[in-house]
Amino acid sequence: MKNNWFMRAAFPVFGLPVLCLLLFATMPASAQVDDQGAAIFSRNCAVCHGGDGKGSDRGPAIATEPSVIAMSDADLLSVLHNGAAGGMPAFPQFNNQQAQTVVKYLRQLQGVTGAGPYGSQPVGDAGVGKAIFFGKGGCSQCHMINGQGGFLAPDLTSYGRSRDAAAILQAIVNPDTKLQPAWRGAEVQTRSGEKISGVVRTEDNLQIVLQSQDGRYHFFDRSNLAAVNYVNHSLMPVDYATRLNTKELDDLVAYLVVIGRNATPEPPPTHRQRLGHD
Amino acid sequence: MARYGKQICGYAATILLVAGAIAAHARTGPDGLQDHSAAISSSELGLVDVQQSDLLQKQAMDNWISYNGDYTGRRFSSLNQITPANVSHLAAKWIFHTQNPGVLEVTPVVVNGVMFITGSNDAYALDAETGRLLWHHERGISNGLVDDASGHINRGVAVLGARVYMETDNAHLLCLDARSGNLIWDRAYATDNKNYGATSAPLIVKNLVLVGTSGGDDGVRGFLAAFDAQTGNEVWRFWTIPAPGEFGSESWPGDMYKHGCAATWMLGTYDPEMNTLYWGTGNPCPDFDGRVRPGDDLYTSSLLALNPDTGKLKWYFQFSPHNMYDYDAVQTPVLVDAKFKGAPRKLVVTANRNGFLYILDRTNGKYLYSKQFIQSLNWAKGIDKNGRPISNNLVPDETGVTVCPSYGGGTNWYSPSYDPETNTFYFRSLDACTLFRAKTQPFEEGETYYATGARRPPGNLPSTGYINAFDLSTLDFTWRDRQIGERHASAGVMSTAGGLIAFGNDAEEFEVDDARTGKPLWAFNLGQAVHASPMSYGIGGKQYFAVAAGDNVIAFALP
């Protein structure tokens, strides 16, 4: 499962009286975009796969499709050079350096960090990690795995599918390093002085919608608000490095990796063929 | 405590103390709708937590709680802000573009200002006032499907509590978290024949989620299944083709029962007082070759009355025994409490694909009345006193035989509507004919099972669409409005307490007519085909219409 949260970068949330919010960045590993990779992608790939790699009528969502994320760099380079069934053309004009730059940029779009999904292996005990996730860690108060847990933070069922253990550990202990502005919490104040806070679910220049802890959406015209204060940091607690010991962190990481790699692969996105008559 | 601990506590207190008091209508004014007794209160706006009492509401007001708006299937909104007098001011408020490469057939469901729609296997939650996306559950479409399932059609969701239920193209039932779109569970419910698929919205009854399948021209064995809404465990399954030795099995020699179809590809209706579920079944398979399925072919092209707790059959009524023209009976069976020939009755009314409108006693399935609504109808001489058609014995062969109504039916899955205030039943019809050919073929998984083909016949035969208003008091048409446009829409009708009907017309427009006269009052050029049925909802004192067109959902309201 992927929802739009999953696409939306870091998770600065607030307004939650919880002990622990385990929040993972899901967007590019680095805020530094590789200019050459981005330029090549934009000119050659985006026409079918979209500028963000999330697909279009002409090509699949290579930034989010698990089977693409799970491919090795070598396989991706091969597809780029040789093309693939289903209409993916070959790009033999790219030299090796250029091709590697494109793959590196795609990895950023995928949010894949470190050595990739088949890089470092977890050393912890996934069973113990599960108990931490749903217990001491308090992670499940905001995150869901296989239908169990909270809803304010991204579903982590398949999170570990495309990330290696070292990267997951970094996301737990350093949540603020990968903040993205696309998704954040806010507190609004009405002109009568009332305040409400929640996670920003959608907004534009005129309106803002917050979701509060009880799941309710709150709809506001900005013209009715005296102030909108965004929280420009992750509410993911920053003290996991000390709150959980090394063994517990390894166990938690192992649980996320094992669950992710066991997650049911989604059907690959392809195109509708016809309008049925029934 | 995290470094934001103090702040977190402060925010939490703010939420707890202020959330209820905050003007949830902060974005809209307090001007309520007329006679708007069931408007969303400020404490409910934005909260999705559907209770049984919500599902049992007898009036569809601000919320459009299920595919048809309520359990009766009448697709009637009790909102009355938009009227014949002001409809000329109706205007588009927003468009939501799904980026779905196909044509949407969804009816939106709205709960307290949150709209849920589907497109293929994707589900979306929208701010119903602006159309802005709140969440998106993304799931790729399935490969290797057959016929309608390969079109990846999806007609929408059901909601119970804070959970959203939908079917997928490959017949999985998904339970999603209504607040996030997260997947809670996923049940594959038709796995022993890959020609199964699903295109309908589910129906919630009590704590059960009811689902059927597509594949009704592709040699599946039809069934209706009930799943526990909490756990996803299957509770019962009713097979619409009897197994060997069961009542009706004489039509299905050998293992033909496994391929007889009677698919349950649209959702039914429910009478809580009778504790009865009403569900239509599709045509038999192979569609056009009746020689391999002698007899009536139960329970194809029928209306089933079932106990929703057990799945046991209470009664059935077969509209088109031994059908050879693809005449499904999945058109919405609308539950009507009204006088029939002077006496109050519990009725079920349906306009059937076979070209007749039927009125049955829904307490026992007894046939009461029928009315032919397709002028060119030639497959039957009429309906006898027991409700059985008097066949003209038009048998498709390898040369072909011309039959009316057409392959697409005198009407089809798109919604009818019943207005209790005028006691009038509205529906779309298509007067057209098809040349049916038949050739005996074996069933083959991965292939359709029409055996063999259908096409437009030679000659200048009619192909005319109508919107019909049938008065259940006079048992006659109040009006029939011939549709003008370049292509026939597969678009349902709805009616409102404002005295209006609304539908997608044959000119790719969303049209609103005077319900009493059929006079066209207003239309908006969508520029895209409508293959969906409209609905209406309210937020903050404003009534909206919404309809899917092309790959968009568009909402309309007064300024």
PDB file of C-alpha atoms in Angstrom, chain A residues 1-3 5-6 22 24 26 64 66 69 130 133-134 139-140 142-151 153-163 168 252-266, chain B residues 137-139 175-177 180-186:
ATOM      1  CA  MET A   1       0.000   0.000   0.000  1.00  0.00           C
ATOM      2  CA  LYS A   2       1.120   3.450  -0.746  1.00  0.00           C
ATOM      3  CA  ASN A   3      -0.815   6.544  -0.008  1.00  0.00           C
ATOM      4  CA  TRP A   5       1.539  10.411   2.860  1.00  0.00           C
ATOM      5  CA  PHE A   6       4.095   7.931   1.862  1.00  0.00           C
ATOM      6  CA  LEU A  22       8.383   6.966  15.201  1.00  0.00           C
ATOM      7  CA  PHE A  24      10.420   8.141   8.941  1.00  0.00           C
ATOM      8  CA  THR A  26      10.292   8.741   2.894  1.00  0.00           C
ATOM      9  CA  THR A  64       7.010   4.056  -6.036  1.00  0.00           C
ATOM     10  CA  PRO A  66       8.028  -1.870  -5.246  1.00  0.00           C
ATOM     11  CA  ILE A  69      12.545  -0.184  -6.110  1.00  0.00           C
ATOM     12  CA  LYS A 130       7.665  -5.978  17.047  1.00  0.00           C
ATOM     13  CA  PHE A 133       7.042  -1.140  17.953  1.00  0.00           C
ATOM     14  CA  PHE A 134       3.687  -1.851  19.562  1.00  0.00           C
ATOM     15  CA  CYS A 139       5.575   3.712  17.440  1.00  0.00           C
ATOM     16  CA  SER A 140       2.164   2.199  16.738  1.00  0.00           C
ATOM     17  CA  CYS A 142       1.041   6.982  14.980  1.00  0.00           C
ATOM     18  CA  HIS A 143       2.287   4.374  12.515  1.00  0.00           C
ATOM     19  CA  MET A 144       0.415   1.372  11.173  1.00  0.00           C
ATOM     20  CA  ILE A 145       1.782  -1.998  10.139  1.00  0.00           C
ATOM     21  CA  ASN A 146      -0.460  -4.604   8.548  1.00  0.00           C
ATOM     22  CA  GLY A 147      -3.593  -2.809   9.660  1.00  0.00           C
ATOM     23  CA  GLN A 148      -2.545  -2.374  13.284  1.00  0.00           C
ATOM     24  CA  GLY A 149      -1.592   0.962  14.794  1.00  0.00           C
ATOM     25  CA  GLY A 150      -2.235   4.650  14.279  1.00  0.00           C
ATOM     26  CA  PHE A 151      -3.055   6.705  11.229  1.00  0.00           C
ATOM     27  CA  ALA A 153       2.030   8.995  10.420  1.00  0.00           C
ATOM     28  CA  PRO A 154       2.944   6.928   7.359  1.00  0.00           C
ATOM     29  CA  ASP A 155       2.025   3.270   7.149  1.00  0.00           C
ATOM     30  CA  LEU A 156       5.277   1.340   7.562  1.00  0.00           C
ATOM     31  CA  THR A 157       4.132  -2.067   6.334  1.00  0.00           C
ATOM     32  CA  SER A 158       6.356  -1.984   3.278  1.00  0.00           C
ATOM     33  CA  TYR A 159       8.800   0.688   4.446  1.00  0.00           C
ATOM     34  CA  GLY A 160      11.608  -1.774   5.003  1.00  0.00           C
ATOM     35  CA  ARG A 161      11.116  -3.294   1.578  1.00  0.00           C
ATOM     36  CA  SER A 162      13.208  -0.656  -0.120  1.00  0.00           C
ATOM     37  CA  ARG A 163      15.621   0.422   2.578  1.00  0.00           C
ATOM     38  CA  ILE A 168      16.314   2.801   8.727  1.00  0.00           C
ATOM     39  CA  LEU A 252      13.205  -2.444  15.894  1.00  0.00           C
ATOM     40  CA  VAL A 253      15.091  -2.103  12.629  1.00  0.00           C
ATOM     41  CA  ALA A 254      15.022  -5.852  12.125  1.00  0.00           C
ATOM     42  CA  TYR A 255      11.264  -5.892  12.569  1.00  0.00           C
ATOM     43  CA  LEU A 256      10.770  -3.172   9.963  1.00  0.00           C
ATOM     44  CA  VAL A 257      13.083  -4.880   7.503  1.00  0.00           C
ATOM     45  CA  VAL A 258      11.488  -8.308   7.931  1.00  0.00           C
ATOM     46  CA  ILE A 259       7.932  -6.958   7.724  1.00  0.00           C
ATOM     47  CA  GLY A 260       8.786  -4.874   4.699  1.00  0.00           C
ATOM     48  CA  ARG A 261      10.422  -7.674   2.799  1.00  0.00           C
ATOM     49  CA  ASN A 262       7.498  -9.970   3.602  1.00  0.00           C
ATOM     50  CA  ALA A 263       4.917  -7.393   2.546  1.00  0.00           C
ATOM     51  CA  THR A 264       2.682  -8.570  -0.262  1.00  0.00           C
ATOM     52  CA  PRO A 265       3.939  -7.057  -3.490  1.00  0.00           C
ATOM     53  CA  GLU A 266       1.377  -4.913  -5.178  1.00  0.00           C
TER      54      GLU A 266
ATOM     55  CA  HIS B 137      -4.798   4.711  -1.467  1.00  0.00           C
ATOM     56  CA  GLU B 138      -2.875   3.662  -4.525  1.00  0.00           C
ATOM     57  CA  ARG B 139      -2.972   0.109  -5.820  1.00  0.00           C
ATOM     58  CA  CYS B 175     -10.705  -2.633   4.264  1.00  0.00           C
ATOM     59  CA  LEU B 176      -9.064   0.791   4.477  1.00  0.00           C
ATOM     60  CA  ASP B 177      -8.656   3.189   7.362  1.00  0.00           C
ATOM     61  CA  SER B 180      -5.545   7.735   6.303  1.00  0.00           C
ATOM     62  CA  GLY B 181      -6.277   5.292   3.497  1.00  0.00           C
ATOM     63  CA  ASN B 182      -4.009   2.733   5.141  1.00  0.00           C
ATOM     64  CA  LEU B 183      -4.792  -0.863   4.280  1.00  0.00           C
ATOM     65  CA  ILE B 184      -6.208  -2.727   7.278  1.00  0.00           C
ATOM     66  CA  TRP B 185      -6.961  -6.023   5.559  1.00  0.00           C
ATOM     67  CA  ASP B 186      -7.266  -7.545   2.102  1.00  0.00           C
TER      68      ASP B 186
END
